[in-house]
CSV table of C-alpha atoms in Angstrom, one decimal:
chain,number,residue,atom,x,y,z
P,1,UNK,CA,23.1,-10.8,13.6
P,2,UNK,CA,24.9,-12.2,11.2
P,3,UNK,CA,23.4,-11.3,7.2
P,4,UNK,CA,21.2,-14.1,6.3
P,5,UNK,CA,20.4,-15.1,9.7
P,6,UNK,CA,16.4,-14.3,9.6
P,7,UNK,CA,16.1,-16.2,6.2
P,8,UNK,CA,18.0,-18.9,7.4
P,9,UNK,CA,16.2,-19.4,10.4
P,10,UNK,CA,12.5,-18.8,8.2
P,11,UNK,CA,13.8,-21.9,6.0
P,12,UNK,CA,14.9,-24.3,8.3
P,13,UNK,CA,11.8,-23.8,10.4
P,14,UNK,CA,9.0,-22.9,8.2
P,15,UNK,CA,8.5,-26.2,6.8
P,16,UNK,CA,5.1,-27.5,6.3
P,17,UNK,CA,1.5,-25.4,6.2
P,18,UNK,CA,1.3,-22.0,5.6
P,19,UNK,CA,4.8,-21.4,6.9
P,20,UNK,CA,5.6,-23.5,3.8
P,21,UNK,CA,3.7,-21.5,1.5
P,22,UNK,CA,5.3,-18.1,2.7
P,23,UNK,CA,9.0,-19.7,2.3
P,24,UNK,CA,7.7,-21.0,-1.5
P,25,UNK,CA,6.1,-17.2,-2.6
P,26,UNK,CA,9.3,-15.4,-1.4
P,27,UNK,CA,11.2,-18.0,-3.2
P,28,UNK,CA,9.2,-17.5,-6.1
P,29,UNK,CA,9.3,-13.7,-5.9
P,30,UNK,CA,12.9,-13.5,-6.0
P,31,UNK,CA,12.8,-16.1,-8.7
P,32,UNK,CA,11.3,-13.6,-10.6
P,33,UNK,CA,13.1,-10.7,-10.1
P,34,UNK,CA,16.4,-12.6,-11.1
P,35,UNK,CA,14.6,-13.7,-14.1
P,36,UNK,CA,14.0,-9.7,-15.2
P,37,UNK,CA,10.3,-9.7,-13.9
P,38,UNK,CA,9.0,-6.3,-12.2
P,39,UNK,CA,6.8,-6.5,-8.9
P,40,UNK,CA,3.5,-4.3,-7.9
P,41,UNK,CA,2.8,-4.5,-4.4
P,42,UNK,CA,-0.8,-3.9,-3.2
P,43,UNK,CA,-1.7,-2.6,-0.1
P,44,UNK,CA,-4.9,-3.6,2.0
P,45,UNK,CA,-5.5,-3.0,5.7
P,46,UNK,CA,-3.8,-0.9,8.2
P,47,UNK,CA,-0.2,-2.0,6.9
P,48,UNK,CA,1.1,1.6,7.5
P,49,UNK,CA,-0.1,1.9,10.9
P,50,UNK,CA,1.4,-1.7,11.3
P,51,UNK,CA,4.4,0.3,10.2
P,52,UNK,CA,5.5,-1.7,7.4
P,53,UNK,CA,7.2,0.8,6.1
P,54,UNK,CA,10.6,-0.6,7.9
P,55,UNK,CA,10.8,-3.3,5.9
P,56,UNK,CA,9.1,-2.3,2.6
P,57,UNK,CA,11.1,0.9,2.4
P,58,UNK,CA,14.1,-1.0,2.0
P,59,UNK,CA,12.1,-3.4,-0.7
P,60,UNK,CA,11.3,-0.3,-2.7
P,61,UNK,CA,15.2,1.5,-2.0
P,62,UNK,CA,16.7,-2.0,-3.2
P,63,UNK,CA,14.5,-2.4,-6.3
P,64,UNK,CA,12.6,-5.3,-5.6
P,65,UNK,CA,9.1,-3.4,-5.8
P,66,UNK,CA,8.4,-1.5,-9.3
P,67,UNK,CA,4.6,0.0,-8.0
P,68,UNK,CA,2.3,0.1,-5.9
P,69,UNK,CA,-1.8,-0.1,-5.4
P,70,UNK,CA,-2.8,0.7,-1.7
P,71,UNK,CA,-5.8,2.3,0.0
P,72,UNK,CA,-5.8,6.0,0.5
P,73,UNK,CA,-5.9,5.4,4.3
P,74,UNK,CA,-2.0,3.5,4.0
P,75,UNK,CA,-0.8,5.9,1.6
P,76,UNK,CA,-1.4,8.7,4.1
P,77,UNK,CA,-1.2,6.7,7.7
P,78,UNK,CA,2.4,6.1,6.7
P,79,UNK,CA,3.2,9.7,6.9
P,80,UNK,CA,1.0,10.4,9.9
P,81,UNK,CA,3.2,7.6,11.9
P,82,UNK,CA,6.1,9.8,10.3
P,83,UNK,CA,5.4,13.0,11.9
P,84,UNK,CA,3.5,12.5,14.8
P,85,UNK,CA,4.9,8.8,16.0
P,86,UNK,CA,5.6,9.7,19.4
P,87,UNK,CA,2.0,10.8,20.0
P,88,UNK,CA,0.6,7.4,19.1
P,89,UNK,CA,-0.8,5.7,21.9
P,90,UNK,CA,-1.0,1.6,22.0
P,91,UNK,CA,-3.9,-0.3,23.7
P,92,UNK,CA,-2.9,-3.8,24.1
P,93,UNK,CA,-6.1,-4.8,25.9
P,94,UNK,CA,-8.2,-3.3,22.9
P,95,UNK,CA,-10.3,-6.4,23.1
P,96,UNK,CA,-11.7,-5.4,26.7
P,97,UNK,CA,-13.0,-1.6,25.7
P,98,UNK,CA,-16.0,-1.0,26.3
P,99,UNK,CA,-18.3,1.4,24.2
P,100,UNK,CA,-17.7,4.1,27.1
P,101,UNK,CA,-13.9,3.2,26.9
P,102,UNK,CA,-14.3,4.6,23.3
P,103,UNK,CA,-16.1,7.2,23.5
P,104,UNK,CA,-13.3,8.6,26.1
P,105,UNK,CA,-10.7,7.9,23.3
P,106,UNK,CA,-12.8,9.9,20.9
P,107,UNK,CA,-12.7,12.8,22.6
P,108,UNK,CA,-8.9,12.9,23.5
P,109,UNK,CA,-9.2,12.8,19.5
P,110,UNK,CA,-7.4,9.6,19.4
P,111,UNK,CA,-8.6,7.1,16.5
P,112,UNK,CA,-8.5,3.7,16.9
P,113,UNK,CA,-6.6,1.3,14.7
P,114,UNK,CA,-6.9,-2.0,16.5
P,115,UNK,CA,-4.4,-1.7,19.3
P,116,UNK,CA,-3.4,1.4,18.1
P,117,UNK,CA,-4.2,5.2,18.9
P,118,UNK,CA,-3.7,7.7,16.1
P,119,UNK,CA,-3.2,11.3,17.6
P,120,UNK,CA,-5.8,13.3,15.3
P,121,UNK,CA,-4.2,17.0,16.0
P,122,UNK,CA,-0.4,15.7,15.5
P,123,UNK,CA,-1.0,13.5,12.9
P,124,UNK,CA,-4.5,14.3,10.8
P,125,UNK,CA,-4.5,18.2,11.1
P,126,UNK,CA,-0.6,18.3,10.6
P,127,UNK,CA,-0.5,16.9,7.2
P,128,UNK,CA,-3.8,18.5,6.5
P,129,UNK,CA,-2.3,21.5,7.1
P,130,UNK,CA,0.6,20.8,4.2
P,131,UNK,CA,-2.1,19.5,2.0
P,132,UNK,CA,-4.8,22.4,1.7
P,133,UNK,CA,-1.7,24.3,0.8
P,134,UNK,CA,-0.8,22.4,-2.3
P,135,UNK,CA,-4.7,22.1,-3.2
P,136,UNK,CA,-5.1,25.8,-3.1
P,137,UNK,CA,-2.5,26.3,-5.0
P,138,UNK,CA,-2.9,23.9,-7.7
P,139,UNK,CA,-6.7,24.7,-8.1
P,140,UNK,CA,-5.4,28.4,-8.5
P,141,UNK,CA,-2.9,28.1,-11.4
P,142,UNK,CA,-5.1,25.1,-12.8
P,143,UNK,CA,-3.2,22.4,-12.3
P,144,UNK,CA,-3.8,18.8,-11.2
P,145,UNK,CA,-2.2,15.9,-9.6
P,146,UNK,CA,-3.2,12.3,-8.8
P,147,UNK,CA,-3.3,11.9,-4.5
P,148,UNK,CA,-0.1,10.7,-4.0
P,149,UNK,CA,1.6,13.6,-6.5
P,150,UNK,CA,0.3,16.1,-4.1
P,151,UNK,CA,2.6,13.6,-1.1
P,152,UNK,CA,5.5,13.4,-3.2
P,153,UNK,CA,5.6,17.2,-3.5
P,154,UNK,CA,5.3,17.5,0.1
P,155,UNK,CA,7.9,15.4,1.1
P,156,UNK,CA,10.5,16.4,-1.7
P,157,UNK,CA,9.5,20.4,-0.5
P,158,UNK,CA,11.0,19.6,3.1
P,159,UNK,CA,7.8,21.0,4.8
P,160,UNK,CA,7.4,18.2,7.2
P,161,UNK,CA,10.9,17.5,7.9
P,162,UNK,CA,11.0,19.2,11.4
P,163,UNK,CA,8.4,17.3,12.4
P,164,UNK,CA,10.0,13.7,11.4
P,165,UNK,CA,9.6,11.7,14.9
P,166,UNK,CA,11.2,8.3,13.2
P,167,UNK,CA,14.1,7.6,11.3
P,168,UNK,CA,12.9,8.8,7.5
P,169,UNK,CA,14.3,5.9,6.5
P,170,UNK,CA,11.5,3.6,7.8
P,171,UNK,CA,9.3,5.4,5.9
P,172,UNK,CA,7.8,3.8,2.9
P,173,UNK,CA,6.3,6.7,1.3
P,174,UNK,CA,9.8,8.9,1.4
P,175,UNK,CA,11.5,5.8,0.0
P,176,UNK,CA,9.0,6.2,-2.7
P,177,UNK,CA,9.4,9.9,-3.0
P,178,UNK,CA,12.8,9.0,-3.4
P,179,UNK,CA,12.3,6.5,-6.5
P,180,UNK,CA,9.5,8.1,-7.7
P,181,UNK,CA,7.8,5.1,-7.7
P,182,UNK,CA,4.5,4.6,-9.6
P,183,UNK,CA,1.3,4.8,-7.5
P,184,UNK,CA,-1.9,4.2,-7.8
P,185,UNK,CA,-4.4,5.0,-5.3
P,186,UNK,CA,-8.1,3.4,-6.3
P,187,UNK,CA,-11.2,5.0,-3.8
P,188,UNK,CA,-8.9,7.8,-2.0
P,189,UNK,CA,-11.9,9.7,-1.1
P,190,UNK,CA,-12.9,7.2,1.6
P,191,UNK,CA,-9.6,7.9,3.3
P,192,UNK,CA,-9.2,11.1,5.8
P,193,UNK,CA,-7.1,13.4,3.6
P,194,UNK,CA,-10.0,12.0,1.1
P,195,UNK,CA,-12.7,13.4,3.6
P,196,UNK,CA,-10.9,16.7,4.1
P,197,UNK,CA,-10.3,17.2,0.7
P,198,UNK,CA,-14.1,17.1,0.2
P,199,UNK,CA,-14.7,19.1,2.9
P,200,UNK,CA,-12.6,22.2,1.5
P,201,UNK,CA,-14.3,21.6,-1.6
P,202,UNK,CA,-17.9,21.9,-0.1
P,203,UNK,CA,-16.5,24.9,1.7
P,204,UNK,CA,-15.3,26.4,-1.2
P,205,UNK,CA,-11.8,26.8,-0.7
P,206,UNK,CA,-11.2,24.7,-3.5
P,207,UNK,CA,-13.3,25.5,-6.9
P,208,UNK,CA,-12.2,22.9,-9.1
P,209,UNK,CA,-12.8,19.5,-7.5
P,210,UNK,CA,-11.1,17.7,-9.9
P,211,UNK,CA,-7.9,19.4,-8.5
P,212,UNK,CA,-7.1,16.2,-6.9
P,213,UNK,CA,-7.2,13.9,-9.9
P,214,UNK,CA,-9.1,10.4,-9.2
P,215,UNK,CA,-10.1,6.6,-9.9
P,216,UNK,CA,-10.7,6.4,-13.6
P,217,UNK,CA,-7.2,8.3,-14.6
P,218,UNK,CA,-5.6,6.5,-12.4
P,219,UNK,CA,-6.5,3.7,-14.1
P,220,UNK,CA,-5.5,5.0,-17.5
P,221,UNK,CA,-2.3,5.7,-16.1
P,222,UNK,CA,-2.1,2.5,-14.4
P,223,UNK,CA,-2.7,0.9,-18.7
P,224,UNK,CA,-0.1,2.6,-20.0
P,225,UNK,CA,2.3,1.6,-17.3
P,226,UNK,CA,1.1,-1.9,-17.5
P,227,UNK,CA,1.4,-2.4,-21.2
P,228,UNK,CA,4.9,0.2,-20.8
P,229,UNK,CA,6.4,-1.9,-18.7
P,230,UNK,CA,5.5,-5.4,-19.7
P,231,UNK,CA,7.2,-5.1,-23.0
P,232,UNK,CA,10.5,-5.2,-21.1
P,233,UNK,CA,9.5,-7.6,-18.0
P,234,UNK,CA,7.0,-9.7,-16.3
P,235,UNK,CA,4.9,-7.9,-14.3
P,236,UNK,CA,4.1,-9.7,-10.8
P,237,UNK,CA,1.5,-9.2,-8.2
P,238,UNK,CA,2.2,-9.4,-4.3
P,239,UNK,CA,-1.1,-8.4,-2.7
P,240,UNK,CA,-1.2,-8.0,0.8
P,241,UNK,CA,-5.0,-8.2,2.5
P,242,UNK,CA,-7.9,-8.0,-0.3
P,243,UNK,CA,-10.6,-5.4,-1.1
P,244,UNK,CA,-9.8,-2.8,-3.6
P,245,UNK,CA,-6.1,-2.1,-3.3
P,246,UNK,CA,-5.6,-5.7,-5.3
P,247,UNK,CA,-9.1,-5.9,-7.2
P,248,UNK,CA,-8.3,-2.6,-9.1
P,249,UNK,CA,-5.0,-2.9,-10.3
P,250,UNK,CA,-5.4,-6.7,-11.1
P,251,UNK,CA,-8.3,-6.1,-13.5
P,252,UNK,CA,-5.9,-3.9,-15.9
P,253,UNK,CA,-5.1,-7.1,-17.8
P,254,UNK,CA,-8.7,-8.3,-18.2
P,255,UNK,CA,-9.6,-4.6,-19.3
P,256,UNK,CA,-7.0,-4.5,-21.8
P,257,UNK,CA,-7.5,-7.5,-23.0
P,258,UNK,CA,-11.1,-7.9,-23.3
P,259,UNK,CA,-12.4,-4.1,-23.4
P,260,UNK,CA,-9.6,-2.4,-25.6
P,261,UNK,CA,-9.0,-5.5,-27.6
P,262,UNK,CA,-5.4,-6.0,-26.5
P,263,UNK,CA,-4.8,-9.6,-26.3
P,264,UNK,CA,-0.8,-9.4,-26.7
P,265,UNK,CA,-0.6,-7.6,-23.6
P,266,UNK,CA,0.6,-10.7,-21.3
P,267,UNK,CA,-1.2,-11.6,-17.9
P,268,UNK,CA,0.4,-10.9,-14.8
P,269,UNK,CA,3.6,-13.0,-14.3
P,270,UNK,CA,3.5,-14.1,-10.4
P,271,UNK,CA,0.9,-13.9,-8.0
P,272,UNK,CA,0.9,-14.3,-4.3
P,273,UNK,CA,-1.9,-12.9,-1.8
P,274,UNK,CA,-1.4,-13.0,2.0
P,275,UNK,CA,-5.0,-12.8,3.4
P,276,UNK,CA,-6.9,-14.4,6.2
P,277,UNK,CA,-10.3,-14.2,4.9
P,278,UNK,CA,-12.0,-17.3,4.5
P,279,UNK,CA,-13.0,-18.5,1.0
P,280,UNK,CA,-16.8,-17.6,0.9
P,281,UNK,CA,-19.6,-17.0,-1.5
P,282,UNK,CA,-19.5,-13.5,-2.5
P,283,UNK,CA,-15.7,-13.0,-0.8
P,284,UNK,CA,-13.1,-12.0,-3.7
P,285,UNK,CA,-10.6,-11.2,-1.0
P,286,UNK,CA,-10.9,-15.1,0.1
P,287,UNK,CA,-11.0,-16.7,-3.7
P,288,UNK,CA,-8.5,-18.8,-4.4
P,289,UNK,CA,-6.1,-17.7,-7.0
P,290,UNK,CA,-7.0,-19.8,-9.9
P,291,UNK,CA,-10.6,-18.2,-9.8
P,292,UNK,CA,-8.5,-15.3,-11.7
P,293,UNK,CA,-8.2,-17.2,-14.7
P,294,UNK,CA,-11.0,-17.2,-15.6
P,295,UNK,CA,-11.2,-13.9,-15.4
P,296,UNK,CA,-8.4,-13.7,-17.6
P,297,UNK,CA,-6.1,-12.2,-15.0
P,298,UNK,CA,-3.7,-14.9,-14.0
P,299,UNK,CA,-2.4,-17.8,-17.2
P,300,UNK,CA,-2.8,-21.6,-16.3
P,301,UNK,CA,0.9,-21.3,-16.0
P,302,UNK,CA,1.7,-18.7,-13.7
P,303,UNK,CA,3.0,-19.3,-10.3
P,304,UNK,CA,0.7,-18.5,-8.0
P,305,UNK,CA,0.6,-18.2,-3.8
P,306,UNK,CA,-1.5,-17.8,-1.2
P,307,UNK,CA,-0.5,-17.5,2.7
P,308,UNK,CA,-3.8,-17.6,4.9
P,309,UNK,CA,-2.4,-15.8,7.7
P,310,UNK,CA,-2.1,-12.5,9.4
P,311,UNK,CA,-0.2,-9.9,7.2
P,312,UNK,CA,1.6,-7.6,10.0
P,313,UNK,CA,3.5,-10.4,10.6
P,314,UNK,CA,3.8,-12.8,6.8
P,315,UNK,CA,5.1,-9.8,4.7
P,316,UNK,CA,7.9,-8.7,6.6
P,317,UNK,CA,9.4,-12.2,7.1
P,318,UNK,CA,9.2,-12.7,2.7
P,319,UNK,CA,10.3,-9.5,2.5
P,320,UNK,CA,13.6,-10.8,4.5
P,321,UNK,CA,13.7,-13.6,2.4
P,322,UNK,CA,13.8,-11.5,-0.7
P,323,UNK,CA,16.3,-8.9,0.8
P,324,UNK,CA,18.7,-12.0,2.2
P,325,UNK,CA,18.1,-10.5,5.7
């Protein structure tokens, strides 16, 4: 396939709707890149098990992603998919189960992510294994790191790599390792290393449960980045789903502005959201994207996007856009 060839075909195509709207927020992402703007991406959902780590690793290797905001269950289901892939086990007729159906899938240990199967012992217990040995050893010699610290010191150490059952390369998280990428990880203990990680410290293998540094720093860190960074460029926002992998890093501005009396700090600079949640009383993940001004998040001016569509298969098409795929 010639280079090109998917964008080509996405803009000759994609012409009215929300196929329109995906073309116009890739356009506009790339718009400003070129125009020295930086780009958090927030992750929602099951992207990870989606595995869209084989196009958003190449995003973050080629610089066109600057941070990231996603659950604790992506930052983690990334790497489960990278050591334990060929475990995984699909179920394309996951409508048809039947409460009996799942039950037999919980006790081969086999979680369910939609129409896919992740292998608890491979996967889970694996990368549990490499985690309690970090925590231990950070809560010994008193030390702390934020969720996805304690990742990036497993990758960079090597422990996993004979396990690696897909190309590293596909990997979103090792891309990120690589980059050392900014992070932030709002409500990891809801995730399953967050759940372990509670369990060891109920257990009392870990003393200090602040080991595993959480929500409130990372938002002090996330600040300072925010008002580091924005002195030099534009800082956009390309959320993907909604909940709190987008409403926690998008409310920096607000905080800044409003709570630490900040108001030269600029609003974020771009803004698209793929979600299919329907606008609703009481939904933020279906409000449209000029309710965020006036929440002082997003300026009158600011180009905003919204794709109401299904995510697993909208991001990786504007991210060929904005690689020239």
């Amino acid at each position: 396939m010639s280079r090109g060839a998917v964008s080509q075909f996405i803009k000759h195509h994609f012409r009215h709707f929300n196929a329109a709207a995906l073309v116009d927020a890739a356009e506009g992402y790339k718009r400003h890149l070129e125009g020295g703007g930086a780009m958090m991406v927030t992750l929602a959902g099951a992207m990870s098990t989606a595995e869209l780590g084989i196009s958003l690793a190449e995003m973050i290797r080629r610089d066109k992603v600057q941070a990231i905001s996603c659950t604790g269950a992506n930052l983690e289901e990334d790497l489960f998919n990278l050591v334990a892939h060929d475990h995984y086990e699909r179920v394309p007729h996951w409508r048809d189960l039947t409460p009996q159906d799942e039950q037999a899938l919980l006790e081969r240990h086999m979680n369910r992510v939609t129409d896919t199967c992740i292998p608890e012992m491979e996967a889970m217990r694996r990368l549990e294994g490499a985690l309690i040995d970090e925590w231990t050893a950070a809560d010994q010699a008193g030390e702390r790191y934020f969720p996805h610290e304690f990742l990036y010191r497993i990758i960079r150490s090597g422990k996993l790599e004979p396990y690696y059952q897909i190309d590293p390369r596909d990997s979103w998280m090792v891309a990120a390792a690589e980059k050392d990428l900014p992070i932030f990880v709002p409500g990891w203990e809801d995730s399953t290393t967050g759940n372990m990680y509670a369990g060891h410290c109920l257990a009392g293998e870990i003393k200090n449960v602040h080991t595993v540094r959480g929500g409130i720093e990372y938002m002090m860190v996330l600040a300072d980045w925010y008002v580091k960074t924005s002195k030099q460029h534009s800082i956009g926002f390309f959320q993907i789903g909604g909940g709190i992998a987008g409403d926690f890093p998008i409310c920096v501005v607000p905080m800044l502005h409003q709570d630490m009396g900040r108001p030269d700090v600029p609003v974020w600079g771009y803004f698209c959201q793929i979600s299919d949640s329907t606008t609703s009383y009481g939904s933020y993940s279906g409000a449209v994207p000029n309710e965020k001004i006036t929440w002082g998040k997003l300026a009158v001016d600011t180009p905003k996007y919204i794709i109401e569509s299904d995510a697993s298969i909208v991001a990786p098409l504007v991210f060929a856009i904005v690689l020239d795929c």
